[in-house]
Short mmCIF file of C-alpha atoms in Angstrom, two decimals:
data_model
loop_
_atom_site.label_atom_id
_atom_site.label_comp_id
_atom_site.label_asym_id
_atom_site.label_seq_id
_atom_site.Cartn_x
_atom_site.Cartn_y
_atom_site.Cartn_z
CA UNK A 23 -22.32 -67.75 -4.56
CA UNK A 24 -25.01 -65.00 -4.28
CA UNK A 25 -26.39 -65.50 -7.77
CA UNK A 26 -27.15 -69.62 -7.05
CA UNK A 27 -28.48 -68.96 -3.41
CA UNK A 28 -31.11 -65.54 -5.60
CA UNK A 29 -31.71 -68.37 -7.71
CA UNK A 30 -32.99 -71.00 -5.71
CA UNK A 31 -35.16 -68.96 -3.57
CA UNK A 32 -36.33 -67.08 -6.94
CA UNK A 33 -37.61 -70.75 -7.93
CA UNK A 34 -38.88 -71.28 -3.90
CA UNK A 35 -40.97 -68.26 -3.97
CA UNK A 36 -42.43 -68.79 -7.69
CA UNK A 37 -45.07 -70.75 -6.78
CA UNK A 38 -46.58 -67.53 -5.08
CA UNK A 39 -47.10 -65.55 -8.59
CA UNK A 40 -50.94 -65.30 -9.44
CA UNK A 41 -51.71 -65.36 -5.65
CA UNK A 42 -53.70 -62.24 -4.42
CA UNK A 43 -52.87 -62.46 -1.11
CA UNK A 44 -50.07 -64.17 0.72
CA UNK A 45 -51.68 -66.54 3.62
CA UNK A 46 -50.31 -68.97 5.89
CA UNK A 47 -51.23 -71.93 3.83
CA UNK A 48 -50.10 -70.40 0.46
CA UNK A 49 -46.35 -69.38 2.02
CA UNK A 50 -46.04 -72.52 4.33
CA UNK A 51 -43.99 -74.51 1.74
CA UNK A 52 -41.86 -71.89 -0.30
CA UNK A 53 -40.94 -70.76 3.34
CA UNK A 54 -39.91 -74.20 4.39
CA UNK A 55 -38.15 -74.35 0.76
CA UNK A 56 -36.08 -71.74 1.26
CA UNK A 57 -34.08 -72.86 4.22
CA UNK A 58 -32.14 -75.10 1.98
CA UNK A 59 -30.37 -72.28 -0.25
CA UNK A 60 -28.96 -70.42 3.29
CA UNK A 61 -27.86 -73.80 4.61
CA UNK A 62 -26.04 -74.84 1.21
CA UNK A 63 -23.87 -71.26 1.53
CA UNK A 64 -22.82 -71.86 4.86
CA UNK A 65 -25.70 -69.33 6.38
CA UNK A 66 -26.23 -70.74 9.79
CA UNK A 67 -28.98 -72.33 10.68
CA UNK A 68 -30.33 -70.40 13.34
CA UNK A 69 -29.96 -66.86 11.17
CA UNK A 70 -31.74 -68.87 8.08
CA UNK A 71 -34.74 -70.00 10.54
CA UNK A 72 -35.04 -66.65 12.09
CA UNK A 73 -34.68 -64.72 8.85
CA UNK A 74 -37.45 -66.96 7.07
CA UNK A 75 -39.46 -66.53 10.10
CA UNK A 76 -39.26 -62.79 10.17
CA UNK A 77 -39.87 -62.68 6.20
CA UNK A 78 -42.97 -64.93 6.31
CA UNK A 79 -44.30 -62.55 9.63
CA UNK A 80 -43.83 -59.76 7.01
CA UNK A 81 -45.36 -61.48 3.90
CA UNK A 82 -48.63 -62.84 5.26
CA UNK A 83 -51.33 -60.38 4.54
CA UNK A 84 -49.47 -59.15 1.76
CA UNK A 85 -50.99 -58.72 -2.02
CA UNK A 86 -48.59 -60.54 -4.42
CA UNK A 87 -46.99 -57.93 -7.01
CA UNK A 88 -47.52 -58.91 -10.40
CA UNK A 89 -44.31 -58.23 -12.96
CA UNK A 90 -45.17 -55.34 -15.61
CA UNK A 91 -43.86 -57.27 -17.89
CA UNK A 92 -42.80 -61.20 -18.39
CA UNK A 93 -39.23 -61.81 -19.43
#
């Protein structure tokens, strides 16, 4: 259960690699992508909205990490 919902919102968020910083506009859609995964393992959907919500309040203003090294 854990590894499918890491691996859908490891594919949500992937879009964001090769951005220097996180903005609104850049994190709008990987955000709204990433309610699906929580609501497909039972997360409710109040605790998926405010944990996105809380995670995007984080992320915006934040310099993307690039890996060291591509697997």
């Amino acid at each position: 259960m854990f590894e499918n919902l890491t691996d859908k919102l490891q594919r949500a968020f992937k879009t964001l690699r090769g951005q220097g910083t996180l903005t609104e506009e850049n994190i709008a859609k990987p955000c709204a992508k990433s309610a699906w995964p929580f609501l497909l393992s039972d997360v409710n959907l109040n605790v998926a909205r405010d944990l996105i919500e809380q995670i995007r309040v984080k992320a915006v203003g934040t310099e993307v990490l690039t890996p060291a090294f591509a697997l």
